[in-house]
Coordinates of C-alpha atoms in Angstrom, one line a residue:
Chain A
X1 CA 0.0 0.0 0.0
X2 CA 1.1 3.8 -0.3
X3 CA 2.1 5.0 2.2
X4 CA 2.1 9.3 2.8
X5 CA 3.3 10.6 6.3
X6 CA 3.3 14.2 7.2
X7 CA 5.7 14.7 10.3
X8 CA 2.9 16.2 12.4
X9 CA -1.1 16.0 12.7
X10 CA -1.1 18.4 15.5
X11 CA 0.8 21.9 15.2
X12 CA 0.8 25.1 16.7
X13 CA 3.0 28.0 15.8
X14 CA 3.0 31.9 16.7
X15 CA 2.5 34.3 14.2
X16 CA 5.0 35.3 12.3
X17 CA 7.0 32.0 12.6
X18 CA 8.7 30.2 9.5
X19 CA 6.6 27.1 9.3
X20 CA 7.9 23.9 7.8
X21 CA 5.0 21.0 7.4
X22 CA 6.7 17.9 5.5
X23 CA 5.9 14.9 3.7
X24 CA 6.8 11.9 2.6
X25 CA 5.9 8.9 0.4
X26 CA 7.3 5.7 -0.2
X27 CA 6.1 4.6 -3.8
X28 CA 8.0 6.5 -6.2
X29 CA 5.7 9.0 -6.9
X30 CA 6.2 11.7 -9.5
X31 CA 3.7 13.8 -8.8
X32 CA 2.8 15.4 -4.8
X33 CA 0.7 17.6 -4.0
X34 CA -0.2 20.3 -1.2
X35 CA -3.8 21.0 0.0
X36 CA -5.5 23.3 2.4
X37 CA -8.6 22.0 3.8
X38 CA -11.5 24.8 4.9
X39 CA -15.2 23.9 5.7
X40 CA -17.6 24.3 3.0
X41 CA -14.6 25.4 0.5
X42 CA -13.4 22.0 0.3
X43 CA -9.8 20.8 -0.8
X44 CA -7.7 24.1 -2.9
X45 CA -4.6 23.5 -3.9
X46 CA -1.5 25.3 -3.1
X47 CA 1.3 23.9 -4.9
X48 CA 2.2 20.8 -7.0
X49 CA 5.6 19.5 -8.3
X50 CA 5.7 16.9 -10.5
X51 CA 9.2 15.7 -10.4
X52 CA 12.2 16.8 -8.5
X53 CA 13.2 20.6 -8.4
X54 CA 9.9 21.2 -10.1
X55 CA 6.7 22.9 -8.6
X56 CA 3.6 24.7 -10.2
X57 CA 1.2 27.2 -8.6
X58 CA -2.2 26.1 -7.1
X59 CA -4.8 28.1 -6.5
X60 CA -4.3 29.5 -3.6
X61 CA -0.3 29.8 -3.5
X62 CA 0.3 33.8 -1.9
X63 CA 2.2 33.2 1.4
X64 CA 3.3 29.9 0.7
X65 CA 6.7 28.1 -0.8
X66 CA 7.5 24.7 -1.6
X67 CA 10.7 22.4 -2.0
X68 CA 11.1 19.4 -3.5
X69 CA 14.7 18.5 -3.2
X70 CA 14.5 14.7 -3.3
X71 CA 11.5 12.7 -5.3
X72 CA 9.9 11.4 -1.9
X73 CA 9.8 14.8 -0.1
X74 CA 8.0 17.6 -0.6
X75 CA 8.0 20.4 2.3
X76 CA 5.2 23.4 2.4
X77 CA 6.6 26.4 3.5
X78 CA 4.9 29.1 5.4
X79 CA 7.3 32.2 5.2
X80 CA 5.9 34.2 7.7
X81 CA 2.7 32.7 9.5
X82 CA -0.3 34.7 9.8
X83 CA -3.8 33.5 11.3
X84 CA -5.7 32.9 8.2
X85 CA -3.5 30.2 7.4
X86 CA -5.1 28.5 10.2
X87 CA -6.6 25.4 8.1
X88 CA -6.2 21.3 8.2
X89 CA -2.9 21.1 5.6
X90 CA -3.6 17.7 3.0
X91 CA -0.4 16.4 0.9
X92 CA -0.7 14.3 -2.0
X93 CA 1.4 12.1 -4.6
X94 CA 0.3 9.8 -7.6
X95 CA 1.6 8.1 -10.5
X96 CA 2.5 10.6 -13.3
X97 CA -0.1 8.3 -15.7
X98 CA -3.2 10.7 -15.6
X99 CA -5.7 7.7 -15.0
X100 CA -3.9 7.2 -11.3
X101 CA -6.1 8.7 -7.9
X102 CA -4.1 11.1 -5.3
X103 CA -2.9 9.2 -2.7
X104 CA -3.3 11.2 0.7
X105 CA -1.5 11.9 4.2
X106 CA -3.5 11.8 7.2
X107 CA -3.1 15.8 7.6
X108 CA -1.6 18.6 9.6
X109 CA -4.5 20.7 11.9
X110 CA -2.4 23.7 12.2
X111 CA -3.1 26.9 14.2
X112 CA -1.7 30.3 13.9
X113 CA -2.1 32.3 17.3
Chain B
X1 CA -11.4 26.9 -15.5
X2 CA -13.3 23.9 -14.6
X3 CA -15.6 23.7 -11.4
X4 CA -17.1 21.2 -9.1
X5 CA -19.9 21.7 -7.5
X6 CA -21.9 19.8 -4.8
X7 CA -25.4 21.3 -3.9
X8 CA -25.7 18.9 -0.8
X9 CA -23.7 20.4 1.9
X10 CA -25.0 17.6 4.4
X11 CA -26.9 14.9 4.0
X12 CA -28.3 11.7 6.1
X13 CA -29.2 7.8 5.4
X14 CA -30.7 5.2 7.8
X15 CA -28.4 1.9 8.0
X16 CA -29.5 -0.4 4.9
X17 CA -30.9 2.4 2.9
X18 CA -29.3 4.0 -0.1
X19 CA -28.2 7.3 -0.7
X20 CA -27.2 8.9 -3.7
X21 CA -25.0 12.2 -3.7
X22 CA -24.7 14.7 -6.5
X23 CA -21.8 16.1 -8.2
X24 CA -22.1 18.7 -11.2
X25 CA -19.1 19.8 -13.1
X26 CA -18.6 22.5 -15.6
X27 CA -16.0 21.9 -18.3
X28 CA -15.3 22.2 -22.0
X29 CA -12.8 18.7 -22.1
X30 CA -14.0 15.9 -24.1
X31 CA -11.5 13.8 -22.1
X32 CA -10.9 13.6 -18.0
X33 CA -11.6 11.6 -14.7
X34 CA -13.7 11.5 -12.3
X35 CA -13.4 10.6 -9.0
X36 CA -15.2 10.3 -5.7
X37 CA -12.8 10.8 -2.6
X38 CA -14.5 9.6 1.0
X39 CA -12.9 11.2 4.5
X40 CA -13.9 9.5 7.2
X41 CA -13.8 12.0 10.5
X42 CA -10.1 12.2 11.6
X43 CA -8.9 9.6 9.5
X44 CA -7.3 9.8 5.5
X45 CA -9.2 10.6 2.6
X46 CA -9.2 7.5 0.1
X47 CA -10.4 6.9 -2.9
X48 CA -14.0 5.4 -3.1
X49 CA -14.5 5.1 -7.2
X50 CA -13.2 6.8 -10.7
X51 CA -15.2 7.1 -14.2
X52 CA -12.8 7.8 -17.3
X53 CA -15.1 10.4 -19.4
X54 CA -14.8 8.1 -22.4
X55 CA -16.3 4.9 -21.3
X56 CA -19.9 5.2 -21.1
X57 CA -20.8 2.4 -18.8
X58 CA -20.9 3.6 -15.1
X59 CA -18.0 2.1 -12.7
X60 CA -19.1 0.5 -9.3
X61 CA -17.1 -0.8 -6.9
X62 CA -19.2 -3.2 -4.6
X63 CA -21.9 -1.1 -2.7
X64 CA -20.6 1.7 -4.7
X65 CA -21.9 3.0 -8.0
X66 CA -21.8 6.0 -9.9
X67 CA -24.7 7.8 -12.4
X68 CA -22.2 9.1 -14.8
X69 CA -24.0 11.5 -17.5
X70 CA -21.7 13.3 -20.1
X71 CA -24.3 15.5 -21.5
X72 CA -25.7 17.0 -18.5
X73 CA -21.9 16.7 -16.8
X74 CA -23.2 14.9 -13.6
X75 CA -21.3 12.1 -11.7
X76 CA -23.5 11.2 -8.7
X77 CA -22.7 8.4 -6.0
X78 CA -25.3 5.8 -5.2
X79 CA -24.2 4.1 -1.4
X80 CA -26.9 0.9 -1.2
X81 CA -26.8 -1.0 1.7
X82 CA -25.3 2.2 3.7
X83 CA -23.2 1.1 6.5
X84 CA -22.4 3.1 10.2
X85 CA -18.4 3.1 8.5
X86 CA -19.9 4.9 5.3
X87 CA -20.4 8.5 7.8
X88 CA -17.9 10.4 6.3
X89 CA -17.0 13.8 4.4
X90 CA -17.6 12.8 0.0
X91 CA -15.9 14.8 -2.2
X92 CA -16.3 14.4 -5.9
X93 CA -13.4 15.4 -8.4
X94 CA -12.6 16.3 -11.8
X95 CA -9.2 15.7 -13.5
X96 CA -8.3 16.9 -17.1
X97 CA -6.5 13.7 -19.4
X98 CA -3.4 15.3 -18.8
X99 CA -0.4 14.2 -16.6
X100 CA 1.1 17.3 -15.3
X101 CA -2.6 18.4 -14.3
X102 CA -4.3 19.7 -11.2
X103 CA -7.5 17.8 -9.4
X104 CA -10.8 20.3 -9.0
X105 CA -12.3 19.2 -5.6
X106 CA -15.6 20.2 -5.1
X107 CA -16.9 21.3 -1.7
X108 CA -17.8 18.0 -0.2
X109 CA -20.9 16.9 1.3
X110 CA -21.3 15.5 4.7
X111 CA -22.7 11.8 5.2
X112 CA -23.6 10.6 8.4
X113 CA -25.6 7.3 8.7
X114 CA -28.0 6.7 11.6
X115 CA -28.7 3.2 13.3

């Protein structure tokens, strides 16, 4: 089975804090994806890469970053944290092959105070 | 830009009944997925069942069955037999026939089955 882990279901940072949420998968992935999760708006995407060093704008990217130094990880950045990003944080991978489903991680509920 | 929308923000099913939820989506692609995505609370979101827009007949997977129609671009879910495990959030999806392309997810609709 896939398998994507995102290093923390439970996070609270300060505003104004560099926030780092990870993720990783173990099937050799192309694609991963990053997702904010906000009732009654349901899933909008932040960023996507879909292969190493690559990344393309979502739909919601303004205050966010990504990396995607190695093909298994891919790290959302939050450059300087501010209370509307308060939001359950989804990531994502799947085959490159267009037929194949997302594959998610169990998410990150993160605050902003 | 493609949408997805769900006009049933909540819904709710006795155990053994069926339920269908709707999913409209607006596109001008001849070619794309569908897919229904089921999160059960505080747990992963998984995949429940995908339609590829070019075969007509209408996938189902066990209790699981979709009412796929082209024309009027709707891709409902039909649950029979619902089960206490089906309570969950439903989101339906649209995906163009393209590999280095982004998932529309509509605004899901909540499920909760009552004993």
């Amino acid at each position: 089975d896939v398998k994507v882990t995102q290093s923390s279901r439970y996070l609270v940072k300060r505003t104004g804090e560099k926030v780092f949420l990870e993720c990783v998968q173990d099937m050799d992935h192309e694609n991963m994806f990053w997702y904010r999760q906000d009732p009654g708006l349901g899933l909008r995407l932040i960023y996507f890469s879909y292969d190493v060093k690559m990344k393309e704008k979502g739909d919601i990217p303004e205050g966010y970053s990504v990396s995607r130094e190695k093909k298994e990880r891919f790290s959302l950045i939050l450059e300087s944290a501010s209370t509307n990003q308060t939001s359950m944080y989804l990531c994502a991978s799947s085959l490159r092959d267009g037929n194949q489903p997302q594959h998610f991680g169990d998410g990150t509920r993160l605050s902003i105070l | 830009a493609q949408t997805v929308t769900q006009s049933q923000p909540e819904m709710s099913v006795q155990e053994a009944e069926t339920v269908t939820l709707s999913c409209t989506y607006d596109t001008s692609e001849n070619n794309y997925y569908l897919f229904w995505y089921k999160q059960p609370p505080s747990r992963q979101m998984i995949l429940v069942i995908r339609q590829e827009a070019y075969k007509q007949q209408n996938a189902t997977e066990n209790r699981f069955s979709v009412n796929f129609q082209k024309a009027a671009k709707s891709f409902s879910l039909k649950i029979s037999d619902s089960q206490l495990g089906d309570t969950a959030m439903y989101f339906c999806a649209f995906m163009k026939h393209k590999s280095y392309d982004k998932v529309i997810f509509g605004p899901g609709t909540s499920l909760s089955v009552i004993p």
